[in-house]
Coordinates of C-alpha atoms and ligand atoms in Angstrom, one line a residue:
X1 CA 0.0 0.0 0.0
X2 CA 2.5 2.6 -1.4
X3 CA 1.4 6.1 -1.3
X4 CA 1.2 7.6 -4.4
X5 CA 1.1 10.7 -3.4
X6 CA 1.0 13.3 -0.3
X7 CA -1.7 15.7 0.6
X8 CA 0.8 18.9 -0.2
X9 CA 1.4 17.7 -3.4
X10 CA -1.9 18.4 -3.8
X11 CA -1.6 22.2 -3.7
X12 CA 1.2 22.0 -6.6
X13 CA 0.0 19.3 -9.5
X14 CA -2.1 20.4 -11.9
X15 CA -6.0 20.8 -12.2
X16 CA -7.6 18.0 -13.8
X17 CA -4.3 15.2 -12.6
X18 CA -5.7 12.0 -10.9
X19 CA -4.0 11.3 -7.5
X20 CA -4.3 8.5 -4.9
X21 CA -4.1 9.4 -1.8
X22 CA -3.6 7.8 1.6
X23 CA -4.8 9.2 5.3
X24 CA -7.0 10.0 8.4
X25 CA -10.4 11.8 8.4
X26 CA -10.0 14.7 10.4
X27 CA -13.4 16.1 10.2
X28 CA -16.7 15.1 8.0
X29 CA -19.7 17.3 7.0
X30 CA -22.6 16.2 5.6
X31 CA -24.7 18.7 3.2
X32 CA -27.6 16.4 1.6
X33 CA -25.9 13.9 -0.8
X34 CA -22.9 15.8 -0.6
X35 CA -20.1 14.5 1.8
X36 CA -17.0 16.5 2.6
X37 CA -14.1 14.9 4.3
X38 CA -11.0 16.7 5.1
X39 CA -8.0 14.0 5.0
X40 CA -5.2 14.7 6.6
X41 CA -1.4 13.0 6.3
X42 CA 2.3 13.9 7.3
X43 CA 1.7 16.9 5.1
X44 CA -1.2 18.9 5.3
X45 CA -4.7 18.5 5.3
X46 CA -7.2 18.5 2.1
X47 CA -10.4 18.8 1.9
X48 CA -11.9 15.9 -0.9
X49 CA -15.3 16.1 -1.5
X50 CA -17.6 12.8 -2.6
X51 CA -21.1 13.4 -4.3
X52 CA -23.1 10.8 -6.9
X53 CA -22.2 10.7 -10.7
X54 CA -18.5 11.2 -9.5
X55 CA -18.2 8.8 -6.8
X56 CA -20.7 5.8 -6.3
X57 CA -23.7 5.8 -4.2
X58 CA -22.0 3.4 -1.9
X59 CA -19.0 5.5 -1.3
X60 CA -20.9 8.4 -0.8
X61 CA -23.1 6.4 2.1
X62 CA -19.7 5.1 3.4
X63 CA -18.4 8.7 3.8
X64 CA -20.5 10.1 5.8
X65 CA -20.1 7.0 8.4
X66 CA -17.0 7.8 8.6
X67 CA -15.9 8.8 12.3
X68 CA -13.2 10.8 12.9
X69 CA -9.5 9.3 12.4
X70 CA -10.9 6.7 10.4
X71 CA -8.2 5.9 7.8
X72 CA -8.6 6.1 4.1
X73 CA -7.9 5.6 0.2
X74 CA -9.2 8.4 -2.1
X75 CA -8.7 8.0 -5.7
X76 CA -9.8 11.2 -7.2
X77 CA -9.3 14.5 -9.1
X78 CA -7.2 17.5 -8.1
X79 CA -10.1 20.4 -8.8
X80 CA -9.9 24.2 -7.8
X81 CA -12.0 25.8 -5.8
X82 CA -11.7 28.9 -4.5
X83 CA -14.3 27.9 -1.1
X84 CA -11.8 25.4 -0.2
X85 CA -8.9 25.7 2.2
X86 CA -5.8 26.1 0.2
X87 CA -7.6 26.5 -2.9
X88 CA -8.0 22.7 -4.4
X89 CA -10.3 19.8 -3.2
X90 CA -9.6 16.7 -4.3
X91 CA -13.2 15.4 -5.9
X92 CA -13.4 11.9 -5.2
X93 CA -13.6 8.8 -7.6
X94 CA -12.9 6.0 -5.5
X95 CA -13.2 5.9 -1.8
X96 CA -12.0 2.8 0.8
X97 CA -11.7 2.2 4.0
X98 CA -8.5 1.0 5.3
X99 CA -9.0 0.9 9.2
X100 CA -12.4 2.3 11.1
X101 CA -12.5 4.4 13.6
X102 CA -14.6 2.9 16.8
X103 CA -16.9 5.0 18.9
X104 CA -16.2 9.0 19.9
X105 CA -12.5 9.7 19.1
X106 CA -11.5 11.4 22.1
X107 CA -9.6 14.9 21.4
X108 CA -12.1 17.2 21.0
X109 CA -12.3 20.9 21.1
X110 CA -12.7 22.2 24.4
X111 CA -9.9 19.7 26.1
X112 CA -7.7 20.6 28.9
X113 CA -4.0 20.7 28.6
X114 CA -4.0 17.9 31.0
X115 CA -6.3 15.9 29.1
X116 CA -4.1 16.3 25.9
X117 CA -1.2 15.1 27.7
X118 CA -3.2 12.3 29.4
X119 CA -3.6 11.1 26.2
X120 CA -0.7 12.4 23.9
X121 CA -0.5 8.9 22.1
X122 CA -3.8 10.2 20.4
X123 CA -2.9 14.2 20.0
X124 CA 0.4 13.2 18.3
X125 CA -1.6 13.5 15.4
X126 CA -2.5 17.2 15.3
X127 CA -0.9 19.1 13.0
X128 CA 0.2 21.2 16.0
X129 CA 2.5 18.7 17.3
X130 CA 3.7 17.5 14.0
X131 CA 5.0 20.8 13.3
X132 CA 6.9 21.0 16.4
X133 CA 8.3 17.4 15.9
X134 CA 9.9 18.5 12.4
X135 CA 10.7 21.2 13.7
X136 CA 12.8 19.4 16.4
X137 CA 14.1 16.7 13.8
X138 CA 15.6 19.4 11.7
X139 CA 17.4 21.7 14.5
X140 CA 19.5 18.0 15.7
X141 CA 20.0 17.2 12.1
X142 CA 21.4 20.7 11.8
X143 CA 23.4 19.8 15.0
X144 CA 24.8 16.6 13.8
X145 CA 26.0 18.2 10.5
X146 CA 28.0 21.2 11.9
X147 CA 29.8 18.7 13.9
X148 CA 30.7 16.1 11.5
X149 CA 31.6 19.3 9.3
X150 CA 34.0 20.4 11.7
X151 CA 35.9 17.6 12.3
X152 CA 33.7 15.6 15.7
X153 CA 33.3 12.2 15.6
X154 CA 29.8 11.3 16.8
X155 CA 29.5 8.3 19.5
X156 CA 27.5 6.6 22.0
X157 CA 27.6 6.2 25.3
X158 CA 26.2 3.9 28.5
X159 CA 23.0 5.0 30.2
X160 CA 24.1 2.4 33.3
X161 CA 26.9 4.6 35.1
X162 CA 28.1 4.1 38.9
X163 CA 29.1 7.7 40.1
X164 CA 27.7 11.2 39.9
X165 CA 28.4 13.4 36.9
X166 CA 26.2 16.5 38.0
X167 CA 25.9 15.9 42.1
X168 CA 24.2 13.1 43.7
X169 CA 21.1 14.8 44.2
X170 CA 19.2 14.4 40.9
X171 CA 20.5 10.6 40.0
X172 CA 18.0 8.0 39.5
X173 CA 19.0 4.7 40.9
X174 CA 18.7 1.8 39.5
X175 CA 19.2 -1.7 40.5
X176 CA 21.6 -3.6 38.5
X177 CA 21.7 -7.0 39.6
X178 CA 22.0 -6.2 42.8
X179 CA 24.2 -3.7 42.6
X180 CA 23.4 0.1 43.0
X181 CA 23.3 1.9 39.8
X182 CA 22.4 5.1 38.4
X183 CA 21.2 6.9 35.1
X184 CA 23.3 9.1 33.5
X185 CA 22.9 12.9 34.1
X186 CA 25.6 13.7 31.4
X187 CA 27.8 11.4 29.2
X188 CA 30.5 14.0 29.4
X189 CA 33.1 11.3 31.6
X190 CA 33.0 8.9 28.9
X191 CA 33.4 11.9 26.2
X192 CA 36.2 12.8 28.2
X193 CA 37.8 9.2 27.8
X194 CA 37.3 9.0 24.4
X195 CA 38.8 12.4 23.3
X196 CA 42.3 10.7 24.0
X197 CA 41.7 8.5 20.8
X198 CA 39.5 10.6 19.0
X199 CA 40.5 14.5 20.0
X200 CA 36.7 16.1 19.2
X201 CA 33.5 14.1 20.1
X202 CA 29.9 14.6 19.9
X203 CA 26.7 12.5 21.6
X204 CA 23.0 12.7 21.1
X205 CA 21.2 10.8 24.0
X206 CA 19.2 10.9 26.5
X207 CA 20.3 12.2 30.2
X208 CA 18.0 12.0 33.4
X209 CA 17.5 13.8 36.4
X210 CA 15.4 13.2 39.4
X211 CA 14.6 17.0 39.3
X212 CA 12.1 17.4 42.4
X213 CA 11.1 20.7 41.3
X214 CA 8.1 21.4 39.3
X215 CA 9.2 23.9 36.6
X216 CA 8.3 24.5 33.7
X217 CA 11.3 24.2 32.3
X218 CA 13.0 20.7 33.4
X219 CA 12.2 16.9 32.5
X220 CA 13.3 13.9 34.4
X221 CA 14.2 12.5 30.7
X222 CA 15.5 15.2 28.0
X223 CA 17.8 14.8 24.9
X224 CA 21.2 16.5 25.9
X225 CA 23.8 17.1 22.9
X226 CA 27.1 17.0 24.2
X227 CA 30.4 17.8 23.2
X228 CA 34.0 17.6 24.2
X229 CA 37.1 19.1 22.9
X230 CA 41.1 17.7 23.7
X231 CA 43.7 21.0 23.6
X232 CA 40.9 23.3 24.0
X233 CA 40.7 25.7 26.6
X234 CA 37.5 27.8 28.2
X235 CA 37.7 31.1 25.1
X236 CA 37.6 28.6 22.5
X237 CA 35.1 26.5 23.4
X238 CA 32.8 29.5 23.7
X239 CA 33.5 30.2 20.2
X240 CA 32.2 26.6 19.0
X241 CA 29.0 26.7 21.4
X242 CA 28.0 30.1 19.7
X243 CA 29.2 29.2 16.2
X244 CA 27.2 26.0 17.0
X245 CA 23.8 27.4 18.0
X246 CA 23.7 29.9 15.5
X247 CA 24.3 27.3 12.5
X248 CA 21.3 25.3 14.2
X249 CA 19.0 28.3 14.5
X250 CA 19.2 29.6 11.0
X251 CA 19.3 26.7 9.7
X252 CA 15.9 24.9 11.6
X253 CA 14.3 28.8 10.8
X254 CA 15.3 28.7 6.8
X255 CA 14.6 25.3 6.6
X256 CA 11.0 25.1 8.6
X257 CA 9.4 28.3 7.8
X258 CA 6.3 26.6 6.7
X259 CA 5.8 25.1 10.1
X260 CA 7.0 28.3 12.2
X261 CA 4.3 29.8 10.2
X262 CA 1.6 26.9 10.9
X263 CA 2.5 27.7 14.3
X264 CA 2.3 31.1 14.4
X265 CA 5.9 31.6 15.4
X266 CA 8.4 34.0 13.8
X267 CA 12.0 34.0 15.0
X268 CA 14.4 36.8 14.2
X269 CA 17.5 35.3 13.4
X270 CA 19.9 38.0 13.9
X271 CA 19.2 37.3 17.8
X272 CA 21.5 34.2 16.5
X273 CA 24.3 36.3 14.8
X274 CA 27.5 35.9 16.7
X275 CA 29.5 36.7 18.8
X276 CA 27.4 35.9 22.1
X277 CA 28.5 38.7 24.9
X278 CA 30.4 37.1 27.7
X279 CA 29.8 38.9 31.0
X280 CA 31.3 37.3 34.2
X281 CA 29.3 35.6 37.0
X282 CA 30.6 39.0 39.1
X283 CA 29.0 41.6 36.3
X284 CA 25.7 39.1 37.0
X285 CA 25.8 39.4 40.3
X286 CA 25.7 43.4 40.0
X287 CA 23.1 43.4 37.3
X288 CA 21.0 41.8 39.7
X289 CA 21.4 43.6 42.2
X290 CA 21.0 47.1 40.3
X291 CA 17.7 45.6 39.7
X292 CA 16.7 44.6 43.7
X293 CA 18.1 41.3 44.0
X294 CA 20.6 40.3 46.1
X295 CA 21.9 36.5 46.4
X296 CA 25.5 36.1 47.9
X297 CA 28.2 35.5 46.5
X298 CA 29.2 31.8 45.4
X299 CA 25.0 30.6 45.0
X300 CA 24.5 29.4 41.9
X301 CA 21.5 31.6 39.7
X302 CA 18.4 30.0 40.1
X303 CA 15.3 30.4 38.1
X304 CA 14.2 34.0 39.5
X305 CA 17.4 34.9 39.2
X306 CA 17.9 33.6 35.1
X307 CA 14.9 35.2 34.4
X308 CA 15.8 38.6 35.7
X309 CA 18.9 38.7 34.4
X310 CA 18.1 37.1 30.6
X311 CA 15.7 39.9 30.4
X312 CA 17.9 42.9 30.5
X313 CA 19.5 41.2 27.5
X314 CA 17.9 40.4 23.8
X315 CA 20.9 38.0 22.4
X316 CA 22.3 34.6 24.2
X317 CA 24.8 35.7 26.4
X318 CA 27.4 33.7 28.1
X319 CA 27.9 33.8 32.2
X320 CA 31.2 32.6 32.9
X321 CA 33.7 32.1 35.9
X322 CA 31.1 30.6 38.3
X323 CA 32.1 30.1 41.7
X324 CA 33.6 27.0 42.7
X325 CA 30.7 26.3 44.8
X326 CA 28.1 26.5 42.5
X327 CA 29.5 24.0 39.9
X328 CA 30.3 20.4 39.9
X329 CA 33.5 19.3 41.1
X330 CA 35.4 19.0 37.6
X331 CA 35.4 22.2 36.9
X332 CA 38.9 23.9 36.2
X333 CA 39.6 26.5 38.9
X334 CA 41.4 30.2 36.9
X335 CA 44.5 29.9 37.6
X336 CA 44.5 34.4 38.1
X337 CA 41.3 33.5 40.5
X338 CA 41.2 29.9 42.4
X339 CA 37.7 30.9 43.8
X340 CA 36.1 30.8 40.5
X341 CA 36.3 28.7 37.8
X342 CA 36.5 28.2 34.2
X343 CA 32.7 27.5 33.2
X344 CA 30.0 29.2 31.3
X345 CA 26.6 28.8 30.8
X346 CA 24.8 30.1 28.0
X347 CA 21.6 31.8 28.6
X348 CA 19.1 32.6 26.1
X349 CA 17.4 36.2 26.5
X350 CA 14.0 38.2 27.3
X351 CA 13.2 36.0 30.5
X352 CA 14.1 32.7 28.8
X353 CA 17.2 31.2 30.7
X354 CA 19.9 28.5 30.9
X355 CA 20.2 26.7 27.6
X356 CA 23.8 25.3 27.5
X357 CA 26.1 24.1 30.0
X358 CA 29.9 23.5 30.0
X359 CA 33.5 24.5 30.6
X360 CA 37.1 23.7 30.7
X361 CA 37.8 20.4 32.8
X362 CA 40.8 19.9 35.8
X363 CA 43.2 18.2 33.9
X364 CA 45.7 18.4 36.7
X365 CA 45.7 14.5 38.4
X366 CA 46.4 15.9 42.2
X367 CA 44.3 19.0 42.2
X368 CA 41.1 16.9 40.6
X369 CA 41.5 14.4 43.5
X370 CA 41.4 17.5 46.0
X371 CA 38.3 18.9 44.3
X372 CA 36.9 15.6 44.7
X373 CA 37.6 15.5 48.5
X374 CA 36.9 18.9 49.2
X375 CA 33.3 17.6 47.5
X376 CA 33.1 14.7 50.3
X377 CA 32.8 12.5 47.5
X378 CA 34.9 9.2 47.4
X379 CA 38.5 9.3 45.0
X380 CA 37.6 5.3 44.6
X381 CA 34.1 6.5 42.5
X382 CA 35.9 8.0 40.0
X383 CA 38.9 5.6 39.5
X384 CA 39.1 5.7 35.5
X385 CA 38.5 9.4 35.4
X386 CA 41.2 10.0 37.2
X387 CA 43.2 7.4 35.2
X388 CA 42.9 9.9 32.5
X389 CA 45.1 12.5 34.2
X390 CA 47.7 9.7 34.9
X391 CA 48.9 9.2 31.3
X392 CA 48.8 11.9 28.9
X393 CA 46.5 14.6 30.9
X394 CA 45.4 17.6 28.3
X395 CA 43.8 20.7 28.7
X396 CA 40.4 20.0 27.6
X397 CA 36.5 21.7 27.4
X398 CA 32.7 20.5 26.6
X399 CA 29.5 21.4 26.7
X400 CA 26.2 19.8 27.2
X401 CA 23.3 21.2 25.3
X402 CA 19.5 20.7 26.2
X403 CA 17.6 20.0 22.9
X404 CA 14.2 21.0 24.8
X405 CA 15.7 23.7 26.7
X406 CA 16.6 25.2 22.6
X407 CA 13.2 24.4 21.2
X408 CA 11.2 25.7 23.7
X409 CA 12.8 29.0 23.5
X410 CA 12.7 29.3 19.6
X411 CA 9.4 28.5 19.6
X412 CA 8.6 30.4 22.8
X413 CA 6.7 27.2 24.3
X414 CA 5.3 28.0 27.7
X415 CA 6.2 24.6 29.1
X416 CA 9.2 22.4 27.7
X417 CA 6.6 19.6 27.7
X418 CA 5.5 20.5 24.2
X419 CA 8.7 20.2 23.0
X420 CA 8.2 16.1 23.4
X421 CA 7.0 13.5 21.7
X422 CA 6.4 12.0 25.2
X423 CA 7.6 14.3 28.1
X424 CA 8.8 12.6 31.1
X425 CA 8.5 14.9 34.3
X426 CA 8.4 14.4 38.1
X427 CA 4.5 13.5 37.8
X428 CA 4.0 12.5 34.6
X429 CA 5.7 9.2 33.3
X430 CA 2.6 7.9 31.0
X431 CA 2.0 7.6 28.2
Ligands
NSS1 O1 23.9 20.3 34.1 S1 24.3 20.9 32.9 O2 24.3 22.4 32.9 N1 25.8 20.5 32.4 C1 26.1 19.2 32.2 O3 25.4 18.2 32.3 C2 27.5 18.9 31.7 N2 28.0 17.7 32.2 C3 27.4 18.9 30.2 C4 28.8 18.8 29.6 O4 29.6 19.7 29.8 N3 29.0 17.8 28.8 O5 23.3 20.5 31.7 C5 23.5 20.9 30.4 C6 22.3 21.3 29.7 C7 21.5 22.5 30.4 O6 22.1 23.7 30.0 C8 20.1 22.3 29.9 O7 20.0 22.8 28.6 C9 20.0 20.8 29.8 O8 21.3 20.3 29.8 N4 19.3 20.3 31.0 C10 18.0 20.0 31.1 N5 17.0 20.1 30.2 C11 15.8 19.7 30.5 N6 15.4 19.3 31.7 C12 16.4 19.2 32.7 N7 16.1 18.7 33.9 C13 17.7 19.6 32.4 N8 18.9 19.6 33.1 C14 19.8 20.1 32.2

């Protein structure tokens, strides 16, 4: 059952050409012996209309049984009309059923956020969702290509980890055959291993995070792109996260306007254009407080805080030179300033907040076991990763990159739910 054609291919063939066509029934209206369907694919939506002395009785009495979501063959003509949506109908020779819908489909107008969500296995197939999903699909394929383009070699890494990337107190345990086990929060430990063969990596998996909080920004499960650089120090690796997002921007925008449009979204893409300003955890600090809020010095910026902050600004900006205490323990001290350290988070603007992560790693084998202990975390959990400073240690930067966290802020999504085929949160882990 080959399609031999799609419903936007409609809107570009010529009057009069004979097409097959293959979808759901979105909607049917019934106007005496008159029965107008509109058929929806991957595409679009069409509207094809069946009526006696074009179709046969039988397929005119079979449309209008048709519920909702019912699937369909239409063999008919591509006619214009200037009534219908989009300007064509398709006017309908032939018309079977290929799988019937059974009793009230359940989206209806009306519906609750919550009931959409209860029930997102069924709402995945609103054009709504659809847009956002290629929308999504075309900013990692964007991703992928700048990095193969520049030289990363793309690789996978284990779920199943042992020890803390990002502080014990989001990890997920698991039990692995008796033994205690954890999800990953980050792969950037293995990324760091395997930069000693393969100098620039890049990932595409899942990490999880027993967030507690209920935001509207975090999931328990989100796609994090990561990256990790040997010989590369903190200035540099800024350059590739900004060169980086800007490529994916411009490139999902260009290459999705259609659904940014069905959407209703418009993103200006000089927002995009580098460079990114850099302004130093410090200079945050004061912005803040020129605007009433104080938080002391070393706390890490918190959602009230982001927002505040993001909205004095109307690019992505880096923050950089966190405090020691308000980043994980791998994180290379400056050498000029010990009590701060090499990091930087990007931040997209206008309220928005955190949407990258990452830094230059200790590469120094003594002082990485002292960060460790000064952590109170045990020197024994992180055995091979401190292997890597015994035999060949390099200077060395990554990132990690929320694919959600981007989405939701180029579409301006008021919860990074949409942003999921199947969001996984703190209370919601079905469908
Ligand atoms: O915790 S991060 O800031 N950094 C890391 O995990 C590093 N180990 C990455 C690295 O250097 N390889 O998380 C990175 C990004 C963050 O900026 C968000 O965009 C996203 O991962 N992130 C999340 N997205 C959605 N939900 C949750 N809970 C979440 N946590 C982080």
């Amino acid at each position: 059952m080959l399609k031999s054609a799609y419903v936007e291919e409609v809107f570009t063939l010529r009057a009069g050409d004979r097409v097959e066509l293959l979808g759901w029934v979105r909607n049917v209206r019934q106007h005496g012996k008159l029965v107008f369907l509109d058929l929806r694919d991957s595409t679009g939506v069409v509207q094809v209309t069946v009526k006696t002395g074009v179709a046969d009785e039988e397929a005119v009495k079979t449309a209008s049984t048709l519920g909702r979501e019912a699937s369909v063959k239409v063999v008919g003509r591509v006619v214009e009309d200037r009534r219908a949506p989009g300007g064509r109908e398709i006017l309908c020779e032939r018309l079977e059923v290929v799988g019937r819908a059974y009793g009230e489909y359940p989206i209806k107008p009306g519906v609750g956020p919550r009931f959409l969500y209860d029930n997102r296995h069924l709402y995945l197939r609103s054009p709504k969702v659809s847009a956002i999903m290629k929308i999504r699909s075309a900013m990692v394929e964007a991703a992928r290509r700048w990095f193969i383009e520049h030289g990363f070699t793309e690789i996978h890494c284990p779920t199943f980890i042992t020890a803390a990337v990002e502080g014990g107190a989001t990890l997920f345990e698991v039990n692995y055959f008796g033994r205690k086990a954890y999800l990953t929060q980050s792969v950037q430990f293995y990324q760091e291993a395997a930069i000693y063969g393969l100098e620039k990596v890049f990932s595409i998996q899942p990490s999880f995070r027993a967030e507690k909080s209920k935001t509207r920004r975090h999931l328990t499960e989100f796609w994090h792109i990561e990256a990790e650089m040997a010989f590369t120090e903190l200035p540099e690796l800024l350059e590739t996260v900004e060169q980086l997002i800007s490529y994916m921007v411009v490139e999902t925008v260009e290459k999705r306007k259609r659904e940014f449009t069905e959407l209703g979204r418009r993103f200006n893409v000089e927002v995009v254009e580098p460079p990114f300003e850099r302004i130093k955890y410090e200079e945050a600090l004061n912005i803040l407080e020129s605007k009433g809020v104080t938080i002391s010095w070393g706390e890490d910026l918190g959602a009230d805080e982001e927002r505040i902050l993001t909205e004095q600004f109307d690019k992505p900006f880096f923050v950089t030179h966190y405090p020691k205490e308000a980043k994980a323990f791998y994180h290379m001290p400056d050498p000029s300033n010990p009590r701060v350290t090499l990091s930087a988070d990007l931040l997209a603007p206008k309220g928005y907040g955190e949407i990258v992560g990452g830094g230059q790693r200790i590469h120094d084998y003594k002082l990485l076991i002292q960060r460790i202990e000064e952590e109170n975390l045990n020197p024994q959990d992180y055995r091979w990763y401190l292997d890597l400073r015994k035999y060949g240690t390099i200077p060395h930067s990554g990132f990690g990159l929320g694919v959600e966290r981007l989405l939701q802020w180029i579409l301006n999504l008021r919860n990074i739910r949409s942003a999921c085929l199947f969001p996984r949160t703190r209370q919601r882990i079905y469908p």
